[in-house]
Coordinates of C-alpha atoms in Angstrom, one line a residue:
Chain U
X1 CA -14.8 19.9 31.8
X2 CA -14.3 19.1 28.2
X3 CA -16.0 16.2 26.3
X4 CA -14.8 14.3 23.2
X5 CA -16.8 14.1 20.0
X6 CA -16.0 11.5 17.3
X7 CA -17.6 11.5 13.8
X8 CA -17.1 8.3 11.8
X9 CA -17.3 8.8 8.1
X10 CA -16.8 6.5 5.2
X11 CA -13.4 7.9 4.4
X12 CA -12.2 9.4 7.7
X13 CA -12.6 9.4 11.5
X14 CA -12.8 12.9 12.9
X15 CA -12.3 13.7 16.6
X16 CA -12.5 16.8 18.7
X17 CA -12.1 18.0 22.2
X18 CA -15.0 20.3 22.8
X19 CA -15.7 22.6 25.7
X20 CA -19.0 23.3 27.5
X21 CA -19.9 26.1 25.1
X22 CA -19.6 23.8 22.1
X23 CA -16.2 25.3 21.0
X24 CA -13.7 22.9 19.5
X25 CA -10.4 23.1 21.5
X26 CA -8.5 20.5 19.4
X27 CA -9.4 18.6 16.3
X28 CA -7.9 15.6 14.6
X29 CA -8.7 13.5 11.4
X30 CA -7.4 10.0 10.5
X31 CA -8.4 7.7 7.6
X32 CA -11.2 5.2 8.2
X33 CA -10.0 1.6 7.9
X34 CA -13.5 0.6 6.9
X35 CA -12.6 -2.8 5.7
X36 CA -12.8 -4.5 9.1
X37 CA -14.5 -3.7 12.3
X38 CA -11.6 -4.4 14.7
X39 CA -9.3 -1.9 12.9
X40 CA -12.1 0.7 13.0
X41 CA -12.5 0.3 16.7
X42 CA -8.8 0.5 17.3
X43 CA -8.5 3.6 15.2
X44 CA -11.4 5.3 17.1
X45 CA -9.7 4.3 20.4
X46 CA -6.4 5.8 19.2
X47 CA -8.2 9.1 18.3
X48 CA -9.8 9.2 21.8
X49 CA -6.5 8.5 23.5
X50 CA -4.7 11.2 21.6
X51 CA -7.4 13.8 22.3
X52 CA -7.7 13.0 26.0
X53 CA -3.9 12.9 26.7
X54 CA -3.4 15.3 29.5
X55 CA -7.1 16.3 29.7
X56 CA -9.9 15.2 32.0
X57 CA -13.1 14.6 30.0
X58 CA -16.6 13.9 31.0
X59 CA -17.2 11.4 28.3
X60 CA -17.0 10.5 24.6
X61 CA -19.8 10.9 22.1
X62 CA -19.4 8.8 18.9
X63 CA -21.5 9.8 15.9
X64 CA -21.9 7.5 12.9
X65 CA -24.3 7.1 10.0
X66 CA -26.7 4.2 10.4
X67 CA -29.5 2.7 12.4
X68 CA -28.6 2.5 16.1
X69 CA -30.8 0.6 18.6
X70 CA -33.0 2.5 21.0
X71 CA -30.7 1.8 23.9
X72 CA -27.8 3.1 21.8
X73 CA -25.8 -0.1 22.2
X74 CA -26.1 -1.8 18.8
X75 CA -25.4 -0.5 15.3
X76 CA -28.1 -2.4 13.3
X77 CA -26.8 -1.3 10.0
X78 CA -24.4 1.3 8.7
X79 CA -24.3 2.5 5.1
X80 CA -20.5 3.1 5.2
X81 CA -19.1 0.2 7.1
X82 CA -20.5 -3.1 5.8
X83 CA -19.0 -5.1 8.7
X84 CA -21.3 -3.3 11.1
X85 CA -24.5 -5.4 11.0
X86 CA -26.0 -5.9 14.4
X87 CA -22.7 -4.8 15.9
X88 CA -22.4 -4.1 19.6
X89 CA -20.5 -1.0 18.7
X90 CA -20.8 0.9 22.0
X91 CA -19.3 -1.9 24.1
X92 CA -16.6 -2.6 21.5
X93 CA -15.5 1.0 21.8
X94 CA -16.1 1.1 25.5
X95 CA -13.7 -1.8 26.0
X96 CA -10.9 0.3 24.6
X97 CA -11.2 3.4 26.7
X98 CA -11.7 4.4 30.3
X99 CA -14.1 7.2 29.5
X100 CA -17.9 6.6 29.3
X101 CA -19.0 6.2 25.7
X102 CA -22.3 7.3 24.0
X103 CA -23.3 6.3 20.5
X104 CA -25.6 8.5 18.3
X105 CA -26.6 8.8 14.7
X106 CA -24.5 11.4 12.9
X107 CA -27.4 13.5 11.5
X108 CA -28.9 13.5 15.0
X109 CA -25.6 14.7 16.5
X110 CA -25.4 17.5 13.9
X111 CA -28.9 18.6 14.6
X112 CA -28.2 18.6 18.3
X113 CA -25.2 20.8 17.8
X114 CA -27.3 23.4 15.9
X115 CA -30.0 23.2 18.6
X116 CA -27.6 23.8 21.5
X117 CA -25.0 26.1 20.0
X118 CA -25.8 27.1 16.4
X119 CA -28.7 28.2 14.3
X120 CA -31.3 26.6 16.6
X121 CA -30.1 28.1 19.8
X122 CA -33.1 29.3 21.9
X123 CA -35.6 27.3 20.0
X124 CA -37.7 24.5 21.6
X125 CA -38.8 22.4 18.6
X126 CA -36.8 22.3 15.4
X127 CA -35.8 20.0 12.6
X128 CA -32.6 19.9 10.7
X129 CA -32.2 18.8 7.1
X130 CA -28.6 18.1 6.1
X131 CA -28.3 18.4 2.3
X132 CA -25.2 16.5 1.3
X133 CA -24.5 13.2 -0.5
X134 CA -28.0 12.2 0.9
X135 CA -30.5 14.1 2.9
X136 CA -30.0 13.6 6.6
X137 CA -32.5 14.6 9.3
X138 CA -32.8 15.3 13.0
X139 CA -35.8 16.2 15.1
X140 CA -35.7 18.1 18.3
X141 CA -39.1 18.0 19.9
X142 CA -39.7 20.2 22.9
X143 CA -36.0 20.3 23.9
X144 CA -35.3 16.6 23.4
X145 CA -33.7 14.7 20.5
X146 CA -36.4 12.4 19.0
X147 CA -34.9 8.9 18.8
X148 CA -38.0 6.9 18.0
X149 CA -39.3 3.6 19.4
X150 CA -36.6 1.5 17.8
X151 CA -34.0 4.3 17.9
X152 CA -34.2 5.1 14.2
X153 CA -36.5 8.0 13.9
X154 CA -35.7 11.4 12.3
X155 CA -34.8 9.8 9.0
X156 CA -36.3 12.8 7.2
X157 CA -34.6 12.1 3.9
X158 CA -36.5 8.9 3.5
X159 CA -40.1 10.1 3.5
X160 CA -41.7 9.4 0.2
X161 CA -42.5 12.8 -1.3
X162 CA -43.2 11.7 -4.8
X163 CA -45.1 8.4 -4.7
X164 CA -43.8 6.1 -7.5
X165 CA -40.9 8.5 -8.1
X166 CA -37.1 7.9 -8.4
X167 CA -35.5 4.7 -7.1
X168 CA -33.9 5.2 -3.7
X169 CA -31.1 3.2 -2.1
X170 CA -33.5 2.4 0.8
X171 CA -35.6 0.3 -1.5
X172 CA -38.5 2.7 -1.9
X173 CA -39.3 5.0 -4.8
X174 CA -39.7 8.8 -4.5
X175 CA -37.9 9.5 -1.3
X176 CA -37.1 13.2 -0.9
X177 CA -33.4 12.3 -0.8
X178 CA -33.6 11.3 -4.5
X179 CA -34.7 14.8 -5.5
X180 CA -33.1 17.1 -2.9
X181 CA -29.7 15.7 -2.1
X182 CA -26.4 17.1 -3.4
X183 CA -26.1 13.9 -5.5
X184 CA -29.4 14.6 -7.2
X185 CA -28.4 18.2 -7.8
X186 CA -25.1 17.2 -9.4
X187 CA -26.9 14.6 -11.6
X188 CA -29.4 17.2 -12.7
X189 CA -26.6 19.6 -13.5
X190 CA -24.8 17.0 -15.6
X191 CA -28.0 16.2 -17.4
X192 CA -28.6 19.9 -18.1
X193 CA -25.0 20.3 -19.3
X194 CA -25.3 17.4 -21.7
X195 CA -28.6 18.5 -23.0
X196 CA -29.1 21.1 -25.8
X197 CA -31.1 23.4 -23.5
X198 CA -29.7 27.0 -23.7
X199 CA -30.2 27.2 -19.9
X200 CA -27.3 24.7 -19.7
X201 CA -24.8 27.0 -21.4
X202 CA -22.7 27.9 -18.4
X203 CA -22.7 24.4 -16.9
X204 CA -21.8 23.0 -20.4
X205 CA -18.8 25.4 -20.4
X206 CA -17.7 24.4 -17.0
X207 CA -18.1 20.8 -18.0
X208 CA -15.9 21.1 -21.1
X209 CA -13.3 23.1 -19.1
X210 CA -13.0 20.5 -16.4
X211 CA -13.9 17.2 -18.1
X212 CA -16.6 16.4 -15.7
X213 CA -18.9 18.6 -13.6
X214 CA -18.3 18.4 -9.8
X215 CA -20.4 19.8 -6.9
X216 CA -18.0 22.7 -6.7
X217 CA -18.6 23.7 -10.3
X218 CA -22.4 23.6 -9.6
X219 CA -21.8 25.7 -6.5
X220 CA -19.7 28.2 -8.6
X221 CA -22.5 28.5 -11.2
X222 CA -25.1 29.0 -8.6
X223 CA -23.1 31.8 -6.9
X224 CA -22.6 33.4 -10.3
X225 CA -26.4 33.5 -10.6
X226 CA -26.2 31.4 -13.7
X227 CA -29.9 30.9 -14.7
X228 CA -29.5 27.2 -15.4
X229 CA -27.9 26.4 -12.0
X230 CA -30.3 28.7 -10.2
X231 CA -33.2 26.8 -11.8
X232 CA -31.8 23.5 -10.5
X233 CA -31.2 24.8 -7.0
X234 CA -34.7 26.4 -7.0
X235 CA -36.3 23.1 -8.0
X236 CA -34.4 21.4 -5.2
X237 CA -35.6 24.0 -2.7
X238 CA -39.2 23.6 -4.0
X239 CA -39.0 19.8 -3.2
X240 CA -37.7 20.6 0.3
X241 CA -40.2 23.4 1.0
X242 CA -43.1 21.2 -0.1
X243 CA -42.0 18.4 2.2
X244 CA -41.6 20.8 5.1
X245 CA -45.1 22.3 4.6
X246 CA -47.1 19.3 3.7
X247 CA -45.3 16.6 5.8
X248 CA -43.1 17.8 8.5
X249 CA -45.3 20.7 9.7
X250 CA -48.5 18.7 10.3
X251 CA -46.6 15.9 12.1
X252 CA -43.9 17.7 14.0
X253 CA -44.9 21.4 14.0
X254 CA -41.4 22.8 14.4
X255 CA -40.8 26.5 15.1
X256 CA -37.6 26.3 13.1
X257 CA -36.1 24.4 10.2
X258 CA -32.3 24.5 9.9
X259 CA -30.8 23.6 6.5
X260 CA -27.3 22.3 6.7
X261 CA -24.9 20.2 4.7
X262 CA -22.7 21.1 1.7
X263 CA -25.5 22.3 -0.5
X264 CA -26.6 24.9 2.1
X265 CA -23.5 26.8 1.4
X266 CA -25.4 28.6 -1.4
X267 CA -27.4 30.3 1.3
X268 CA -30.4 32.4 0.4
X269 CA -30.4 31.1 -3.2
X270 CA -31.6 27.9 -1.7
X271 CA -33.5 29.2 1.4
X272 CA -35.8 31.5 -0.6
X273 CA -37.3 28.8 -2.8
X274 CA -37.7 26.6 0.2
X275 CA -39.6 29.4 2.1
X276 CA -41.8 30.1 -1.0
X277 CA -42.8 26.4 -1.4
X278 CA -43.2 25.9 2.3
X279 CA -45.6 28.8 2.5
X280 CA -47.7 27.3 -0.3
X281 CA -47.7 23.8 1.1
X282 CA -48.7 24.1 4.8
X283 CA -52.2 23.0 5.9
X284 CA -54.6 25.5 7.5
X285 CA -52.5 28.5 6.4
X286 CA -53.6 31.6 8.1
X287 CA -54.8 29.7 11.2
X288 CA -51.4 28.7 12.5
X289 CA -48.1 30.5 13.4
X290 CA -45.4 30.1 10.8
X291 CA -42.0 28.7 11.3
X292 CA -38.6 30.1 10.3
X293 CA -36.2 28.5 7.8
X294 CA -32.5 29.3 8.4
X295 CA -29.1 28.1 7.3
X296 CA -27.0 25.9 9.7
X297 CA -24.2 27.6 11.5
X298 CA -21.8 24.7 11.6
X299 CA -20.6 22.7 8.6
X300 CA -18.5 19.6 8.9
X301 CA -18.0 20.1 12.6
X302 CA -21.6 19.8 13.7
X303 CA -21.4 16.0 14.2
X304 CA -18.4 16.4 16.5
X305 CA -19.8 19.2 18.5
X306 CA -23.2 17.5 18.9
X307 CA -21.7 14.1 19.8
X308 CA -19.5 15.7 22.5
X309 CA -22.5 17.6 24.0
X310 CA -24.7 14.6 24.0
X311 CA -22.0 12.8 25.9
X312 CA -21.8 15.7 28.3
X313 CA -25.6 15.7 28.8
X314 CA -25.6 12.0 29.5
X315 CA -22.5 11.7 31.8
X316 CA -22.3 14.9 33.8
Chain X
X1 CA -58.1 10.9 43.8
X2 CA -60.4 11.1 40.7
X3 CA -59.9 13.6 37.8
X4 CA -62.5 15.0 35.5
X5 CA -62.3 14.7 31.7
X6 CA -64.4 16.8 29.4
X7 CA -64.7 16.2 25.6
X8 CA -66.2 19.1 23.6
X9 CA -67.8 18.0 20.4
X10 CA -69.7 19.8 17.7
X11 CA -73.1 18.5 18.9
X12 CA -72.5 17.5 22.6
X13 CA -70.3 18.1 25.6
X14 CA -69.3 14.8 27.3
X15 CA -67.9 14.7 30.8
X16 CA -66.6 12.0 33.1
X17 CA -65.2 11.4 36.5
X18 CA -62.2 9.1 36.0
X19 CA -60.2 7.2 38.5
X20 CA -56.4 6.6 38.5
X21 CA -56.6 3.5 36.5
X22 CA -58.5 5.3 33.7
X23 CA -61.9 3.8 34.6
X24 CA -64.9 6.0 34.2
X25 CA -66.8 6.3 37.4
X26 CA -69.6 8.5 36.2
X27 CA -70.4 10.0 32.7
X28 CA -72.6 12.7 31.5
X29 CA -73.5 14.2 28.1
X30 CA -75.3 17.5 27.4
X31 CA -75.9 19.3 24.1
X32 CA -73.2 21.8 22.8
X33 CA -74.6 25.4 22.6
X34 CA -72.1 26.0 19.8
X35 CA -73.6 29.3 18.7
X36 CA -71.8 31.4 21.3
X37 CA -68.7 31.0 23.4
X38 CA -70.2 32.3 26.7
X39 CA -72.9 29.6 26.7
X40 CA -70.4 26.9 25.8
X41 CA -68.2 27.9 28.7
X42 CA -71.2 28.0 31.1
X43 CA -72.3 24.5 29.9
X44 CA -68.8 23.1 30.4
X45 CA -68.7 24.6 33.9
X46 CA -72.1 23.1 34.7
X47 CA -70.9 19.6 33.6
X48 CA -67.8 20.1 35.8
X49 CA -69.9 21.1 38.8
X50 CA -72.3 18.2 38.4
X51 CA -69.5 15.6 38.1
X52 CA -67.5 17.0 41.1
X53 CA -70.4 17.5 43.5
X54 CA -69.4 15.4 46.6
X55 CA -66.0 14.4 45.1
X56 CA -62.5 15.7 45.6
X57 CA -60.8 15.9 42.2
X58 CA -57.2 16.6 41.3
X59 CA -58.1 18.6 38.2
X60 CA -60.1 18.9 35.1
X61 CA -58.8 18.1 31.6
X62 CA -60.7 19.6 28.7
X63 CA -60.3 18.1 25.2
X64 CA -61.5 19.9 22.1
X65 CA -60.9 19.7 18.4
X66 CA -58.7 22.5 17.1
X67 CA -55.3 24.2 17.2
X68 CA -54.3 25.0 20.8
X69 CA -51.3 27.2 21.7
X70 CA -48.1 25.6 22.9
X71 CA -48.8 26.9 26.5
X72 CA -52.3 25.3 26.3
X73 CA -54.0 28.7 27.1
X74 CA -55.4 29.8 23.7
X75 CA -57.7 28.0 21.2
X76 CA -56.3 29.4 17.9
X77 CA -59.0 27.9 15.8
X78 CA -61.6 25.2 16.3
X79 CA -63.4 23.5 13.4
X80 CA -66.6 23.0 15.5
X81 CA -67.1 26.3 17.3
X82 CA -66.6 29.3 15.0
X83 CA -66.6 31.8 17.9
X84 CA -63.3 30.3 19.1
X85 CA -60.7 32.2 17.2
X86 CA -57.7 33.1 19.3
X87 CA -59.9 32.5 22.4
X88 CA -58.3 32.4 25.8
X89 CA -60.3 29.2 26.5
X90 CA -58.4 27.9 29.4
X91 CA -58.8 31.0 31.5
X92 CA -62.4 31.4 30.4
X93 CA -63.1 27.9 31.8
X94 CA -60.8 28.4 34.8
X95 CA -62.8 31.4 35.9
X96 CA -65.9 29.3 36.3
X97 CA -64.5 26.5 38.5
X98 CA -62.3 26.1 41.5
X99 CA -60.4 23.1 40.1
X100 CA -57.3 23.5 38.0
X101 CA -58.0 23.2 34.3
X102 CA -55.9 21.8 31.5
X103 CA -56.7 22.1 27.8
X104 CA -55.7 19.6 25.2
X105 CA -56.5 18.7 21.6
X106 CA -59.1 15.9 21.4
X107 CA -57.1 13.5 19.2
X108 CA -54.1 14.0 21.5
X109 CA -56.2 13.2 24.5
X110 CA -57.6 10.1 22.8
X111 CA -54.1 8.9 21.9
X112 CA -52.9 9.5 25.5
X113 CA -55.8 7.3 26.8
X114 CA -54.7 4.4 24.6
X115 CA -51.1 4.9 25.6
X116 CA -51.8 4.9 29.3
X117 CA -54.6 2.5 29.7
X118 CA -55.6 0.9 26.3
X119 CA -54.0 -0.7 23.3
X120 CA -50.7 1.2 23.7
X121 CA -50.1 0.3 27.3
X122 CA -46.5 -0.7 27.9
X123 CA -45.3 0.9 24.7
X124 CA -42.9 3.8 24.7
X125 CA -43.3 5.4 21.2
X126 CA -46.7 5.0 19.4
X127 CA -48.9 6.9 17.1
X128 CA -52.7 6.8 17.0
X129 CA -54.8 7.4 13.9
X130 CA -58.5 8.1 14.6
X131 CA -60.5 7.2 11.6
X132 CA -63.8 9.0 11.9
X133 CA -65.4 12.0 10.2
X134 CA -61.8 13.1 9.5
X135 CA -58.5 11.4 10.4
X136 CA -57.2 12.5 13.7
X137 CA -53.7 11.9 15.0
X138 CA -51.6 11.7 18.1
X139 CA -47.9 11.1 18.6
X140 CA -46.4 9.7 21.8
X141 CA -42.7 9.9 21.6
X142 CA -40.6 8.2 24.2
X143 CA -43.3 8.4 26.8
X144 CA -44.4 12.0 26.1
X145 CA -47.2 13.5 24.1
X146 CA -45.7 15.4 21.2
X147 CA -47.3 18.8 21.2
X148 CA -45.0 20.6 18.7
X149 CA -43.3 24.0 18.7
X150 CA -46.5 26.0 18.3
X151 CA -48.7 23.3 20.1
X152 CA -50.3 21.9 16.9
X153 CA -48.2 18.9 16.0
X154 CA -49.5 15.4 15.6
X155 CA -52.0 16.4 12.9
X156 CA -51.4 13.1 11.1
X157 CA -54.6 13.4 8.9
X158 CA -53.2 16.4 7.2
X159 CA -50.0 15.1 5.7
X160 CA -50.2 15.2 1.9
X161 CA -50.1 11.5 0.8
X162 CA -51.2 12.1 -2.8
X163 CA -49.6 15.3 -4.2
X164 CA -52.2 17.2 -6.2
X165 CA -55.0 14.9 -5.0
X166 CA -58.4 15.5 -3.6
X167 CA -59.3 18.9 -2.1
X168 CA -59.1 19.0 1.7
X169 CA -60.9 21.4 4.1
X170 CA -57.4 22.5 5.3
X171 CA -56.7 24.2 1.9
X172 CA -54.3 21.6 0.6
X173 CA -54.9 18.8 -2.0
X174 CA -54.3 15.2 -1.3
X175 CA -54.3 15.0 2.5
X176 CA -54.5 11.4 3.8
X177 CA -57.8 12.5 5.4
X178 CA -59.5 12.9 2.0
X179 CA -58.8 9.2 1.2
X180 CA -58.9 7.4 4.5
X181 CA -61.6 9.1 6.7
X182 CA -65.1 7.6 7.4
X183 CA -66.4 10.5 5.2
X184 CA -64.3 9.4 2.3
X185 CA -65.3 5.8 2.8
X186 CA -69.0 6.7 2.8
X187 CA -68.6 8.8 -0.3
X188 CA -66.8 5.9 -2.1
X189 CA -69.6 3.5 -1.0
X190 CA -72.3 5.9 -2.3
X191 CA -70.4 6.3 -5.6
X192 CA -70.1 2.5 -6.0
X193 CA -73.8 2.0 -5.2
X194 CA -74.7 4.6 -7.8
X195 CA -72.4 3.0 -10.4
X196 CA -73.3 0.1 -12.6
X197 CA -70.3 -1.9 -11.3
X198 CA -71.4 -5.4 -10.2
X199 CA -69.2 -5.1 -7.1
X200 CA -71.7 -2.4 -5.9
X201 CA -74.7 -4.9 -5.8
X202 CA -75.0 -5.2 -2.1
X203 CA -74.4 -1.5 -1.4
X204 CA -77.0 -0.7 -4.1
X205 CA -79.5 -3.0 -2.4
X206 CA -78.9 -1.3 1.0
X207 CA -79.1 2.1 -0.7
X208 CA -82.5 1.3 -2.2
X209 CA -83.8 -0.3 1.0
X210 CA -82.9 2.8 3.1
X211 CA -83.1 5.7 0.7
X212 CA -79.5 6.8 1.3
X213 CA -76.5 4.8 2.5
X214 CA -75.1 5.7 5.9
X215 CA -71.9 4.7 7.6
X216 CA -73.8 1.9 9.4
X217 CA -74.8 0.4 6.2
X218 CA -71.3 0.4 5.0
X219 CA -70.2 -1.2 8.3
X220 CA -72.9 -3.8 7.8
X221 CA -71.7 -4.7 4.3
X222 CA -68.1 -4.9 5.4
X223 CA -69.0 -7.3 8.2
X224 CA -71.0 -9.4 5.8
X225 CA -67.8 -9.7 3.7
X226 CA -69.5 -8.1 0.8
X227 CA -66.8 -7.9 -1.9
X228 CA -67.6 -4.3 -2.9
X229 CA -67.5 -3.0 0.7
X230 CA -64.4 -5.1 1.4
X231 CA -62.6 -3.6 -1.6
X232 CA -63.4 0.0 -0.3
X233 CA -62.2 -0.7 3.2
X234 CA -59.1 -2.4 1.7
X235 CA -58.3 0.7 -0.4
X236 CA -58.7 2.8 2.7
X237 CA -56.4 0.6 4.6
X238 CA -53.9 0.7 1.8
X239 CA -53.8 4.5 1.9
X240 CA -53.2 4.3 5.7
X241 CA -50.6 1.6 5.5
X242 CA -48.6 3.5 2.8
X243 CA -48.6 6.6 4.9
X244 CA -47.5 4.7 7.9
X245 CA -44.6 3.0 6.1
X246 CA -43.4 5.8 3.9
X247 CA -44.0 8.9 6.1
X248 CA -44.7 8.1 9.7
X249 CA -42.1 5.4 10.1
X250 CA -39.0 7.3 8.8
X251 CA -39.9 10.4 10.8
X252 CA -41.3 9.0 14.1
X253 CA -40.2 5.4 14.1
X254 CA -43.1 4.3 16.4
X255 CA -43.1 0.7 17.9
X256 CA -46.9 0.7 17.7
X257 CA -49.7 2.2 15.6
X258 CA -53.1 2.3 17.2
X259 CA -56.1 2.6 14.8
X260 CA -59.2 4.0 16.4
X261 CA -62.4 5.9 15.5
X262 CA -65.6 4.6 14.2
X263 CA -64.2 2.9 11.1
X264 CA -61.8 0.8 13.2
X265 CA -64.9 -1.1 14.5
X266 CA -64.5 -3.4 11.4
X267 CA -61.3 -4.7 13.0
X268 CA -59.1 -7.1 11.1
X269 CA -60.8 -6.3 7.8
X270 CA -59.2 -2.9 8.0
X271 CA -56.0 -3.8 10.0
X272 CA -54.9 -6.5 7.5
X273 CA -54.7 -4.3 4.5
X274 CA -53.0 -1.6 6.6
X275 CA -50.4 -4.1 7.7
X276 CA -49.9 -5.4 4.1
X277 CA -49.3 -1.9 2.7
X278 CA -47.2 -0.8 5.6
X279 CA -44.9 -3.7 5.0
X280 CA -44.4 -2.8 1.4
X281 CA -43.9 0.9 2.1
X282 CA -41.2 1.2 4.8
X283 CA -37.7 2.3 3.9
X284 CA -34.8 -0.1 4.5
X285 CA -37.0 -3.1 5.0
X286 CA -35.1 -6.0 6.5
X287 CA -32.6 -3.6 8.2
X288 CA -35.0 -2.3 10.9
X289 CA -37.3 -3.8 13.5
X290 CA -41.0 -3.8 12.5
X291 CA -43.8 -2.1 14.4
X292 CA -47.2 -3.5 15.4
X293 CA -50.5 -2.2 14.1
X294 CA -53.5 -2.8 16.5
X295 CA -57.0 -1.6 17.1
X296 CA -57.8 0.9 19.7
X297 CA -59.4 -0.3 22.9
X298 CA -61.6 2.7 23.7
X299 CA -64.1 4.2 21.4
X300 CA -66.0 7.4 22.2
X301 CA -64.6 7.6 25.7
X302 CA -60.9 7.8 24.8
X303 CA -60.9 11.7 24.8
X304 CA -62.5 11.8 28.2
X305 CA -60.2 9.3 29.8
X306 CA -57.1 10.9 28.2
X307 CA -58.1 14.4 29.2
X308 CA -58.6 13.3 32.8
X309 CA -55.3 11.6 32.9
X310 CA -53.4 14.5 31.4
X311 CA -54.9 16.7 34.1
X312 CA -53.9 14.2 36.7
X313 CA -50.3 14.1 35.4
X314 CA -50.1 17.9 35.3
X315 CA -51.7 18.7 38.7
X316 CA -50.8 15.8 41.1

């Protein structure tokens, strides 16, 4: 039987009907009416209705950014939807549909999709780092999604990797997210383009052609092997590799690290510097097996696929 | 039925017969013949024989410092017993006894004892930090001991908390262990005693009375509320609290942190600075529930009790 996955973003609600092998049968996107909670819930319910019309489904998994209570009933706080503060989101959605509903953090759902059907298939303990606007995280520990005591574990982007470093939206300074997100990369590229550094030549050129550098221009420059853009992606990878070796490995000891999100599209140009720094940063090197670092298989659809599968696991 | 716990240290082998409630019925300690592996295994087997004479037991749990394979068969590397390098330790012990044998890392076994019968009873997700010669760690995630993909997770003392900081025995620089262990505390106390700082007056006095400061003298000075010793314990607590808030919380989100090991004997004089720093260091403060930080209930016996209970869980 199929399951439904819903991924609630700041600008759109995505929904999909997903089969047992994690394949998307049908997909649908509508704008997010983020201004009020009632309209959001109605829009989610409408997506569920549309996807389930004429289909039997085992349940609905809803993925959203934010802190969700350990019992997966309450959205404590969501960065995208201000109205969701201590919101009983699961029951609000459940009231609008006859299918059983499961709520999960979006980065966790994406990690679960990779673990079950993607780059993490066959592994037992893995972490996923989603390098997008921020740095999302998910931890699969011995076959189970780590939720944490209050439900908000696996926030791998908010470890402090540089004490006293850059200001982070979470209130701390020096979170890995402030150095290794797509946002940080774009800012570094704009800074380089605006500097007089000769390494910034190509980025400066793209900047003057287009008015303002975007993530796509940075991606283009990286794929052209522009030395300036490569240096920036390499510095980003170094931050991630250091965090993997010196923080995630001693605590979680994963066999596998999956790198996803928009920035991961540059592939080996990012993975190689991550591997090099990881290898220099792990404790007791030579006395322990070494993990693998690979690119995610799914991109935008990971949250949908993972949410649907978590619902399947829970309700079948 | 009882179970047997064995705790292998660098200087002694401890063994205990432990009941279902985690109570030690009988305990026994013999010297560790650490120079060769055969004698160690014989000595372990002799302790098991002596404890089980006249008793039915469900199994034997053996706790030892070191990296143990995910299947709990192989000791990859032990800091105390040089001969144990990729040693099939479980089968070596199993050959010498008729009871089923389970092998576990000693800090993990100690954390499990606190979770089941001690300060962590009733919790679901907790971490334990054992502040002794080094800093040991254990992670209980949603009721299960986190072992890691290769079996060597939960090494909480070897996260890098100060990048580029003090040299650590693991090969890295700046591990939390180099700032927050009993060894680091004693070194800081000796340095203060040898300085001309007026805060070192009491430690200097103890030093000249006894020839050389020991951990007990530092403990004594802390319990006398000597300002110099309190400053050092407070700095140690600050390091731990910062690591808890800025590293362990975002990744693991425990409800409870249990502080054990010899240094934890100073109690609130250590716990208060840990709590204060934790509270300043967590991401998204105000948007998340806050954890509790408490002292361990068991001291030296935690490893024995935890190893016995893990054997019981596995074999009954």
